[in-house]
PDB file of C-alpha atoms in Angstrom:
ATOM      1  CA  MET A   1       0.000   0.000   0.000  1.00 55.00           C
ATOM      2  CA  SER A   2       2.841   2.367   0.687  1.00 52.00           C
ATOM      3  CA  LYS A   3       3.941   2.016  -2.953  1.00 54.00           C
ATOM      4  CA  LYS A   4       0.537   3.222  -4.182  1.00 53.00           C
ATOM      5  CA  SER A   5       0.551   6.242  -1.917  1.00 51.00           C
ATOM      6  CA  GLY A   6       4.072   7.038  -3.110  1.00 49.00           C
ATOM      7  CA  LYS A   7       2.896   6.980  -6.709  1.00 50.00           C
ATOM      8  CA  ALA A   8       0.018   9.297  -5.943  1.00 49.00           C
ATOM      9  CA  ALA A   9       2.286  11.803  -4.263  1.00 51.00           C
ATOM     10  CA  GLY A  10       4.793  11.813  -7.104  1.00 50.00           C
ATOM     11  CA  GLY A  11       2.315  11.221  -9.921  1.00 50.00           C
ATOM     12  CA  ARG A  12       0.657  13.611 -12.338  1.00 52.00           C
ATOM     13  CA  GLY A  13      -1.071  15.583  -9.603  1.00 50.00           C
ATOM     14  CA  ALA A  14       2.240  16.828  -8.190  1.00 50.00           C
ATOM     15  CA  LYS A  15       3.508  18.515 -11.367  1.00 48.00           C
ATOM     16  CA  SER A  16       4.140  22.227 -11.034  1.00 47.00           C
ATOM     17  CA  SER A  17       2.937  22.979 -14.599  1.00 46.00           C
ATOM     18  CA  LYS A  18      -0.634  23.134 -13.313  1.00 46.00           C
ATOM     19  CA  ASP A  19       0.322  26.267 -11.402  1.00 46.00           C
ATOM     20  CA  GLU A  20       0.692  28.004 -14.781  1.00 49.00           C
ATOM     21  CA  ILE A  21      -3.001  27.654 -15.647  1.00 46.00           C
ATOM     22  CA  LYS A  22      -4.612  31.068 -15.524  1.00 46.00           C
ATOM     23  CA  PRO A  23      -8.133  31.494 -14.190  1.00 46.00           C
ATOM     24  CA  VAL A  24     -10.828  32.264 -16.746  1.00 51.00           C
ATOM     25  CA  PRO A  25     -11.565  36.000 -16.587  1.00 61.00           C
ATOM     26  CA  SER A  26     -15.112  37.037 -15.900  1.00 72.00           C
ATOM     27  CA  GLY A  27     -17.145  40.155 -16.507  1.00 86.00           C
ATOM     28  CA  PRO A  28     -18.913  41.710 -19.468  1.00 95.00           C
ATOM     29  CA  VAL A  29     -15.777  42.987 -21.264  1.00 95.00           C
ATOM     30  CA  LEU A  30     -12.775  40.720 -21.871  1.00 94.00           C
ATOM     31  CA  VAL A  31      -9.728  40.503 -24.101  1.00 94.00           C
ATOM     32  CA  ASP A  32      -9.249  37.266 -26.057  1.00 92.00           C
ATOM     33  CA  THR A  33      -5.709  36.132 -25.248  1.00 92.00           C
ATOM     34  CA  LYS A  34      -5.315  34.286 -28.550  1.00 94.00           C
ATOM     35  CA  THR A  35      -6.458  37.027 -30.957  1.00 93.00           C
ATOM     36  CA  GLY A  36      -6.151  40.189 -28.878  1.00 93.00           C
ATOM     37  CA  ASN A  37      -9.687  41.186 -29.821  1.00 95.00           C
ATOM     38  CA  THR A  38     -12.059  42.615 -27.213  1.00 95.00           C
ATOM     39  CA  ILE A  39     -15.129  40.548 -26.364  1.00 96.00           C
ATOM     40  CA  VAL A  40     -18.300  42.178 -25.037  1.00 96.00           C
ATOM     41  CA  LYS A  41     -21.183  40.182 -23.574  1.00 97.00           C
ATOM     42  CA  ILE A  42     -24.528  41.765 -24.457  1.00 97.00           C
ATOM     43  CA  LEU A  43     -27.942  41.086 -22.923  1.00 97.00           C
ATOM     44  CA  ALA A  44     -30.175  42.349 -25.723  1.00 96.00           C
ATOM     45  CA  LYS A  45     -33.689  43.681 -25.309  1.00 96.00           C
ATOM     46  CA  PRO A  46     -35.104  44.188 -28.813  1.00 95.00           C
ATOM     47  CA  GLY A  47     -38.264  46.144 -29.660  1.00 95.00           C
ATOM     48  CA  ALA A  48     -37.492  49.243 -27.576  1.00 95.00           C
ATOM     49  CA  LYS A  49     -38.412  52.794 -28.615  1.00 96.00           C
ATOM     50  CA  THR A  50     -34.784  53.911 -28.600  1.00 96.00           C
ATOM     51  CA  SER A  51     -31.444  52.119 -28.519  1.00 96.00           C
ATOM     52  CA  GLY A  52     -29.392  52.484 -25.355  1.00 96.00           C
ATOM     53  CA  ILE A  53     -27.474  50.864 -22.530  1.00 97.00           C
ATOM     54  CA  THR A  54     -29.760  49.948 -19.635  1.00 96.00           C
ATOM     55  CA  ASP A  55     -27.339  48.387 -17.149  1.00 95.00           C
ATOM     56  CA  VAL A  56     -23.861  46.975 -16.648  1.00 95.00           C
ATOM     57  CA  SER A  57     -23.454  43.742 -14.665  1.00 95.00           C
ATOM     58  CA  GLU A  58     -21.118  40.747 -14.432  1.00 93.00           C
ATOM     59  CA  GLU A  59     -23.438  38.792 -16.760  1.00 94.00           C
ATOM     60  CA  GLY A  60     -23.286  41.376 -19.521  1.00 96.00           C
ATOM     61  CA  ILE A  61     -24.130  44.819 -20.825  1.00 97.00           C
ATOM     62  CA  GLY A  62     -27.891  45.352 -20.886  1.00 97.00           C
ATOM     63  CA  CYS A  63     -28.773  46.951 -24.202  1.00 97.00           C
ATOM     64  CA  GLN A  64     -32.209  47.920 -25.467  1.00 97.00           C
ATOM     65  CA  ILE A  65     -32.453  47.910 -29.238  1.00 97.00           C
ATOM     66  CA  ALA A  66     -34.814  50.034 -31.326  1.00 97.00           C
ATOM     67  CA  ALA A  67     -35.599  47.287 -33.824  1.00 96.00           C
ATOM     68  CA  PRO A  68     -37.735  44.145 -33.800  1.00 95.00           C
ATOM     69  CA  PRO A  69     -36.067  40.728 -33.501  1.00 93.00           C
ATOM     70  CA  ILE A  70     -37.079  39.823 -37.062  1.00 93.00           C
ATOM     71  CA  ASP A  71     -34.727  38.909 -39.935  1.00 93.00           C
ATOM     72  CA  GLY A  72     -31.652  40.111 -38.032  1.00 93.00           C
ATOM     73  CA  GLU A  73     -32.890  43.715 -37.799  1.00 95.00           C
ATOM     74  CA  ALA A  74     -32.103  43.934 -34.077  1.00 96.00           C
ATOM     75  CA  ASN A  75     -28.569  42.573 -34.639  1.00 96.00           C
ATOM     76  CA  THR A  76     -27.940  45.141 -37.364  1.00 96.00           C
ATOM     77  CA  GLU A  77     -29.266  47.947 -35.165  1.00 97.00           C
ATOM     78  CA  LEU A  78     -27.133  46.735 -32.233  1.00 97.00           C
ATOM     79  CA  ILE A  79     -23.938  46.889 -34.299  1.00 97.00           C
ATOM     80  CA  LYS A  80     -24.939  50.298 -35.689  1.00 97.00           C
ATOM     81  CA  TYR A  81     -25.633  51.623 -32.176  1.00 97.00           C
ATOM     82  CA  LEU A  82     -22.387  50.243 -30.704  1.00 97.00           C
ATOM     83  CA  SER A  83     -20.321  51.655 -33.573  1.00 96.00           C
ATOM     84  CA  LYS A  84     -21.769  55.108 -32.918  1.00 97.00           C
ATOM     85  CA  LEU A  85     -21.409  54.834 -29.119  1.00 96.00           C
ATOM     86  CA  LEU A  86     -17.820  53.563 -29.216  1.00 96.00           C
ATOM     87  CA  ASP A  87     -16.778  55.672 -32.228  1.00 95.00           C
ATOM     88  CA  LEU A  88     -15.791  52.604 -34.260  1.00 95.00           C
ATOM     89  CA  ARG A  89     -16.413  51.515 -37.822  1.00 96.00           C
ATOM     90  CA  LYS A  90     -19.206  48.983 -38.219  1.00 95.00           C
ATOM     91  CA  SER A  91     -16.668  46.673 -39.874  1.00 96.00           C
ATOM     92  CA  ASP A  92     -14.675  46.614 -36.594  1.00 96.00           C
ATOM     93  CA  ILE A  93     -17.666  45.133 -34.745  1.00 96.00           C
ATOM     94  CA  SER A  94     -18.955  41.634 -35.369  1.00 96.00           C
ATOM     95  CA  LEU A  95     -21.542  39.370 -33.801  1.00 96.00           C
ATOM     96  CA  ASP A  96     -19.716  36.239 -32.677  1.00 95.00           C
ATOM     97  CA  ARG A  97     -22.487  34.323 -30.897  1.00 96.00           C
ATOM     98  CA  GLY A  98     -26.190  34.658 -30.217  1.00 95.00           C
ATOM     99  CA  SER A  99     -27.629  35.812 -33.522  1.00 94.00           C
ATOM    100  CA  LYS A 100     -31.012  34.389 -32.483  1.00 94.00           C
ATOM    101  CA  SER A 101     -30.599  34.786 -28.732  1.00 95.00           C
ATOM    102  CA  ARG A 102     -30.855  37.652 -26.290  1.00 95.00           C
ATOM    103  CA  GLN A 103     -27.444  36.717 -24.923  1.00 97.00           C
ATOM    104  CA  LYS A 104     -24.941  37.855 -27.529  1.00 97.00           C
ATOM    105  CA  THR A 105     -21.178  37.978 -27.810  1.00 97.00           C
ATOM    106  CA  ILE A 106     -19.780  40.930 -29.730  1.00 97.00           C
ATOM    107  CA  VAL A 107     -16.163  41.043 -30.930  1.00 97.00           C
ATOM    108  CA  LEU A 108     -14.354  44.362 -31.332  1.00 96.00           C
ATOM    109  CA  ASP A 109     -11.438  44.010 -33.727  1.00 95.00           C
ATOM    110  CA  LYS A 110      -8.114  44.858 -32.071  1.00 92.00           C
ATOM    111  CA  SER A 111      -6.943  46.889 -35.072  1.00 92.00           C
ATOM    112  CA  GLY A 112      -9.950  49.211 -34.904  1.00 91.00           C
ATOM    113  CA  CYS A 113     -10.758  49.377 -31.198  1.00 91.00           C
ATOM    114  CA  ARG A 114      -8.452  51.713 -29.325  1.00 90.00           C
ATOM    115  CA  HIS A 115     -10.349  51.392 -26.027  1.00 93.00           C
ATOM    116  CA  SER A 116      -9.182  49.184 -23.172  1.00 93.00           C
ATOM    117  CA  PRO A 117     -11.760  46.963 -21.414  1.00 94.00           C
ATOM    118  CA  GLU A 118     -11.735  49.415 -18.494  1.00 94.00           C
ATOM    119  CA  GLN A 119     -12.431  52.361 -20.819  1.00 95.00           C
ATOM    120  CA  LEU A 120     -15.272  50.442 -22.460  1.00 96.00           C
ATOM    121  CA  LEU A 121     -16.848  49.751 -19.060  1.00 95.00           C
ATOM    122  CA  VAL A 122     -16.651  53.468 -18.237  1.00 95.00           C
ATOM    123  CA  ILE A 123     -18.365  54.334 -21.537  1.00 95.00           C
ATOM    124  CA  PHE A 124     -21.094  51.726 -20.967  1.00 96.00           C
ATOM    125  CA  ARG A 125     -21.677  52.818 -17.352  1.00 95.00           C
ATOM    126  CA  LYS A 126     -21.841  56.483 -18.346  1.00 95.00           C
ATOM    127  CA  GLU A 127     -24.349  55.701 -21.078  1.00 94.00           C
ATOM    128  CA  ALA A 128     -26.410  53.543 -18.684  1.00 93.00           C
ATOM    129  CA  SER A 129     -26.577  56.379 -16.143  1.00 91.00           C
ATOM    130  CA  THR A 130     -27.805  58.888 -18.758  1.00 85.00           C
ATOM    131  CA  GLU A 131     -30.590  56.541 -19.920  1.00 67.00           C
ATOM    132  CA  THR A 132     -32.443  56.620 -16.602  1.00 55.00           C
TER     133      THR A 132
END
């Protein structure tokens, strides 16, 4: 039995390479470590009278969209609104996930987006506070 316990202590679980694993970042605005692009989690609310940021939380950026969720109209309006808000070209913003869902993932191209995640959060929070 002592041989088995010796193997467990010196086995795969004792390698120090596991210390190098970084925790998965959380929050509504992240930077993709592989591509360098900025990722924004959006909680969309289509069919509103006007487009705007409603709230900022750990789950995502609450965004009301002044377009119905029909034939991608709300997605197009969301990208148009974000490009105006963040002063980016529409081609620098793309919908990565959630084309038919209220939970969306938006990617801001690193070559076009000059804002840091912290700056983006400030912009979103400022816009959310002016909406109320």
